[in-house]
Coordinates of C-alpha atoms in Angstrom, one line a residue:
M25 CA -10.4 30.6 3.3
K26 CA -8.4 27.7 2.2
K27 CA -10.2 24.3 2.4
L28 CA -8.9 21.7 4.7
P29 CA -8.8 18.2 3.6
H30 CA -10.4 15.5 5.6
L31 CA -10.4 11.8 4.8
L32 CA -13.6 10.0 4.6
L33 CA -12.7 6.7 6.2
F34 CA -15.0 3.9 6.8
L35 CA -12.9 1.9 9.3
P36 CA -13.7 -0.1 12.5
A37 CA -12.1 2.4 14.6
L38 CA -14.7 5.0 13.8
A39 CA -16.7 5.8 16.8
L40 CA -20.1 5.6 15.0
I41 CA -19.4 2.1 13.6
A42 CA -17.9 1.0 17.0
G43 CA -21.2 2.3 18.8
C44 CA -23.2 -0.1 16.5
Q45 CA -21.2 -3.1 17.5
A46 CA -22.7 -5.3 20.3
E47 CA -19.3 -6.6 21.2
Q48 CA -15.7 -5.8 20.3
Q49 CA -14.4 -8.8 18.4
E50 CA -10.8 -9.6 17.8
E51 CA -9.8 -9.0 14.1
A52 CA -8.2 -11.7 12.1
P53 CA -4.9 -10.6 10.6
G54 CA -6.1 -10.5 7.2
E55 CA -9.0 -8.2 8.3
M56 CA -6.3 -5.8 10.0
V57 CA -4.2 -5.7 6.8
A58 CA -7.3 -5.0 4.7
A59 CA -8.5 -2.1 6.9
S60 CA -5.0 -0.6 6.9
A61 CA -4.9 -0.7 3.2
V62 CA -8.0 1.5 2.8
V63 CA -7.2 5.0 1.5
E64 CA -10.4 6.8 0.9
I65 CA -11.5 9.8 -1.3
P66 CA -10.6 13.1 0.4
V67 CA -13.4 15.2 1.5
T68 CA -12.9 19.0 1.8
S69 CA -14.5 21.7 4.0
T70 CA -13.6 24.9 5.7
S71 CA -15.4 24.0 8.8
D72 CA -14.7 21.2 11.4
A73 CA -18.3 21.5 12.6
A74 CA -19.5 20.9 9.1
M75 CA -17.3 18.0 8.7
A76 CA -18.7 16.5 12.0
D77 CA -22.3 16.8 10.5
F78 CA -21.1 15.4 7.1
T79 CA -19.4 12.4 8.8
A80 CA -22.7 11.8 10.8
G81 CA -24.6 12.1 7.7
Q82 CA -22.3 9.7 5.8
H83 CA -22.9 7.2 8.5
A84 CA -26.7 7.6 8.3
M85 CA -26.5 7.3 4.7
D86 CA -24.5 4.1 4.9
M87 CA -27.0 2.6 7.4
A88 CA -29.8 3.3 4.8
R89 CA -31.4 6.2 6.8
P90 CA -31.7 8.8 4.0
Q91 CA -33.9 11.2 5.7
D92 CA -31.5 11.4 8.8
A93 CA -28.6 11.8 6.3
N94 CA -30.3 14.5 4.4
E95 CA -30.9 16.6 7.4
L96 CA -27.3 16.2 8.5
F97 CA -26.0 17.0 5.1
E98 CA -28.2 20.2 5.1
A99 CA -26.9 21.1 8.6
A100 CA -23.3 20.8 7.1
V101 CA -23.9 23.2 4.3
E102 CA -25.5 25.7 6.7
K103 CA -22.1 25.7 8.7
D104 CA -20.1 25.8 5.4
P105 CA -22.0 27.1 2.4
T106 CA -19.1 26.4 0.2
F107 CA -19.0 22.5 1.1
G108 CA -19.7 21.2 -2.4
F109 CA -19.5 17.4 -1.5
A110 CA -22.2 18.0 1.2
Y111 CA -24.5 19.5 -1.4
L112 CA -23.7 16.4 -3.5
R113 CA -24.7 14.0 -0.6
A114 CA -27.8 16.2 0.0
A115 CA -28.7 15.4 -3.6
N116 CA -28.0 11.7 -3.2
T117 CA -30.5 11.5 -0.2
A118 CA -33.1 13.9 -1.7
A119 CA -36.7 13.0 -1.5
S120 CA -37.6 14.5 -4.9
L121 CA -36.1 15.0 -8.3
E122 CA -36.4 18.9 -7.8
E123 CA -34.4 18.6 -4.5
F124 CA -31.9 16.4 -6.2
K125 CA -31.3 18.8 -9.0
T126 CA -31.2 22.0 -6.7
N127 CA -28.5 20.3 -4.6
L128 CA -26.5 19.0 -7.5
D129 CA -26.4 22.3 -9.1
L130 CA -25.1 23.8 -5.7
A131 CA -22.4 21.1 -5.6
A132 CA -21.2 21.9 -9.2
A133 CA -21.2 25.5 -8.3
N134 CA -18.9 24.8 -5.4
M135 CA -16.3 22.6 -7.0
E136 CA -13.5 25.1 -6.5
G137 CA -11.2 23.6 -3.9
M138 CA -12.7 20.1 -4.1
S139 CA -10.3 16.9 -4.4
D140 CA -10.2 15.3 -7.7
G141 CA -12.3 12.4 -6.4
E142 CA -15.1 14.8 -5.2
R143 CA -15.1 16.5 -8.7
V144 CA -15.6 13.2 -10.4
L145 CA -18.4 12.1 -8.1
V146 CA -20.1 15.4 -9.0
E147 CA -19.6 14.7 -12.8
I148 CA -20.9 11.1 -12.3
N149 CA -24.0 12.5 -10.8
M150 CA -24.6 15.1 -13.4
T151 CA -24.8 12.2 -16.0
F152 CA -28.1 11.3 -14.4
L153 CA -29.5 14.7 -15.8
D154 CA -28.9 13.6 -19.5
S155 CA -28.9 9.9 -18.8
D156 CA -25.4 9.5 -20.3
V157 CA -24.6 5.9 -18.9
N158 CA -21.5 5.5 -21.1
K159 CA -20.0 8.7 -19.7
R160 CA -21.0 7.6 -16.1
L161 CA -19.1 4.3 -16.5
Q162 CA -16.1 6.0 -18.0
L163 CA -16.0 8.4 -15.0
A164 CA -16.6 5.6 -12.4
K165 CA -13.6 3.6 -13.9
Q166 CA -11.6 6.8 -13.8
L167 CA -12.5 7.2 -10.0
V168 CA -11.4 3.6 -9.2
E169 CA -8.1 4.2 -11.2
A170 CA -7.5 7.3 -9.1
Y171 CA -8.4 5.7 -5.8
P172 CA -7.7 1.9 -6.1
A173 CA -7.8 1.4 -2.4
S174 CA -11.3 3.2 -1.9
P175 CA -14.1 0.9 -1.2
R176 CA -16.5 3.8 -1.9
A177 CA -15.0 4.2 -5.5
L178 CA -15.4 0.5 -6.0
L179 CA -18.9 0.6 -4.9
M180 CA -19.7 3.5 -7.2
L181 CA -18.3 1.5 -10.1
A182 CA -20.5 -1.5 -9.1
N183 CA -23.5 0.6 -9.0
V184 CA -22.9 1.8 -12.6
Q185 CA -22.1 -1.7 -13.7
G186 CA -25.4 -2.7 -12.0
T187 CA -27.5 -0.2 -14.0
L188 CA -26.0 -1.6 -17.2
Q189 CA -27.2 -5.1 -16.0
E190 CA -23.4 -6.1 -15.7
H191 CA -24.1 -8.0 -12.4
G192 CA -21.1 -10.3 -12.6
A193 CA -18.8 -7.2 -12.9
A194 CA -20.6 -5.4 -10.3
R195 CA -20.3 -8.2 -7.8
T196 CA -16.6 -8.5 -8.5
S197 CA -16.2 -4.8 -7.8
I198 CA -18.2 -5.0 -4.5
K199 CA -16.0 -8.0 -3.5
K200 CA -12.8 -6.0 -4.1
A201 CA -14.3 -3.3 -1.9
L202 CA -15.0 -5.9 1.0
E203 CA -11.5 -7.4 0.6
L204 CA -10.2 -3.8 1.3
D205 CA -12.5 -3.3 4.2
P206 CA -14.6 -6.4 5.4
T207 CA -16.5 -4.0 7.7
F208 CA -17.9 -2.0 4.8
V209 CA -21.6 -2.1 5.5
P210 CA -22.7 -0.5 2.2
G211 CA -20.8 -3.1 0.4
H212 CA -22.3 -6.1 2.2
R213 CA -25.8 -4.6 1.7
S214 CA -25.1 -4.0 -2.1
L215 CA -23.9 -7.5 -2.5
G216 CA -26.7 -9.0 -0.6
L217 CA -29.4 -7.0 -2.6
S218 CA -27.5 -8.1 -5.8
Y219 CA -27.8 -11.8 -5.0
L220 CA -31.3 -11.3 -3.9
F221 CA -32.8 -9.7 -7.0
N222 CA -30.3 -10.0 -9.8
D223 CA -29.7 -13.0 -11.9
P224 CA -28.0 -15.4 -11.2
K225 CA -29.7 -15.2 -7.8
D226 CA -28.1 -16.9 -4.9
F227 CA -30.1 -16.7 -1.7
N228 CA -27.6 -18.3 0.5
Q229 CA -25.0 -15.6 -0.5
A230 CA -27.8 -12.9 0.1
E231 CA -28.3 -14.2 3.6
T232 CA -24.6 -14.4 4.3
H233 CA -24.1 -10.7 3.5
M234 CA -27.3 -9.5 5.2
Q235 CA -26.3 -11.4 8.3
H236 CA -22.9 -9.5 8.1
V237 CA -24.9 -6.2 8.0
V238 CA -26.6 -7.2 11.2
E239 CA -23.5 -8.2 12.9
L240 CA -21.8 -5.0 11.9
A241 CA -24.8 -2.7 12.6
P242 CA -26.9 -4.5 15.2
E243 CA -28.8 -1.2 16.2
E244 CA -29.9 -0.4 12.8
A245 CA -33.7 -1.2 11.6
S246 CA -32.6 -1.4 8.0
A247 CA -30.2 -4.3 8.7
Y248 CA -33.1 -6.3 9.9
I249 CA -35.4 -5.3 7.2
N250 CA -32.9 -6.3 4.5
L251 CA -32.3 -9.7 6.3
G252 CA -36.2 -10.2 6.5
D253 CA -36.5 -9.6 2.8
V254 CA -34.0 -12.5 2.3
F255 CA -35.9 -14.8 4.6
R256 CA -39.1 -13.9 2.7
A257 CA -37.4 -15.0 -0.5
E258 CA -36.3 -18.3 1.0
Q259 CA -39.9 -18.8 2.2
E260 CA -38.8 -18.7 5.9
L261 CA -41.8 -16.6 6.9
L262 CA -41.5 -16.8 10.7
E263 CA -37.9 -15.6 10.5
A264 CA -38.9 -12.9 8.1
R265 CA -41.7 -11.8 10.4
D266 CA -39.3 -11.9 13.6
S267 CA -36.7 -9.8 11.6
Y268 CA -39.2 -7.2 10.7
K269 CA -40.6 -7.2 14.2
T270 CA -36.9 -6.6 15.4
A271 CA -36.6 -3.7 13.0
A272 CA -40.0 -2.2 14.3
E273 CA -38.7 -2.5 17.9
I274 CA -35.5 -0.7 17.0
D275 CA -37.3 2.1 15.0
A276 CA -40.9 2.4 16.2
T277 CA -41.4 5.0 13.5
S278 CA -40.5 2.8 10.5
A279 CA -43.6 2.4 8.4
I280 CA -41.9 0.0 6.2
A281 CA -40.9 -2.4 9.1
F282 CA -44.6 -2.6 10.2
S283 CA -45.8 -3.0 6.6
K284 CA -43.5 -5.8 5.9
S285 CA -44.3 -7.4 9.1
G286 CA -47.9 -7.2 8.1
H287 CA -47.0 -9.0 4.8
A288 CA -45.3 -11.8 6.6
N289 CA -48.2 -12.1 9.0
S290 CA -50.6 -12.2 6.1
F291 CA -48.8 -15.0 4.3
L292 CA -48.7 -16.9 7.7
G293 CA -52.3 -16.5 8.0
N294 CA -52.1 -14.3 11.2
Y295 CA -54.6 -11.8 9.8
D296 CA -55.4 -10.0 13.0
E297 CA -51.7 -9.4 13.5
A298 CA -51.3 -8.2 10.0
R299 CA -54.3 -5.7 10.4
V300 CA -52.6 -4.3 13.5
D301 CA -49.3 -3.9 11.5
Y302 CA -50.7 -2.4 8.7
D303 CA -52.8 0.0 10.9
R304 CA -49.5 1.1 12.5
A305 CA -47.8 1.5 9.0
I306 CA -50.7 3.8 7.8
E307 CA -50.5 5.9 11.0
L308 CA -46.8 6.4 10.4
A309 CA -46.7 6.9 6.7
E310 CA -45.9 10.5 5.7
V311 CA -46.5 10.3 2.0
G312 CA -50.2 10.0 0.7
G313 CA -49.2 7.3 -1.8
A314 CA -47.7 5.2 0.8
K315 CA -50.7 5.5 3.1
A316 CA -52.9 4.4 0.3
A317 CA -50.7 1.4 -0.6
Y318 CA -50.7 0.4 3.1
A319 CA -54.4 0.8 3.3
G320 CA -55.0 -1.5 0.2
F321 CA -52.6 -4.2 1.9
R322 CA -54.8 -4.1 5.0
A323 CA -58.1 -4.3 3.1
Y324 CA -56.8 -7.2 1.2

């Protein structure tokens, strides 16, 4: 069966994004122009049902919910076993190296009928198997040349530049992506993390971009976890604790949110509250190593 092209668009009009917005805000003319200029990498599948799962999975991936995303990508390939790009995204959200390799091999085996952009993305991921960073950078630049109006292509280039410690170039690439689409949540998160962790650091810029993530995705726990991390870096511990608490209220199954709330309470001297947070994190943790780490924090 011939594959039908779909465009993977991350625009404000998407129902999934609109559902995350607390209020509908009027866009400035510049934002409307930027959004209309976005032309994303085509994604191909034989099945509309598979595409629906894929789109939901991409949204979950954008919102930093890899486990949810992985389950949706796996559902997509069940509906369309030739859906190569869904295998690739399953690899990107894998919980183990073995799972990554298995899904990447399946993506490579199903490249027939893919768009040029999908094929390049598969090839980029294959460079992780032999650690060929130079080839990865070359392919990422090729992707941007082919899709200059794609925020995702620019973000991929930024990720590669970041691994090469080219943080200035990475930030420039992300800013270009955000000029194309100011609502691109992964772009704001990536730029915020860059300013938070990479030299030269800029906590004000980090906070600005993480606040954008919260504004664009107010129902996502990860948005408040990221913002809490910035507050911690700024030594705003009450704000950090409150942000982590909000994340835990949104997702009562998030061990990370409870653990980080425990950290903030520890630094604030609220030891009883910290123990309660750590107990909940230990209870929720699915990985043995994580349980041990949380137990160590509680004991300390």
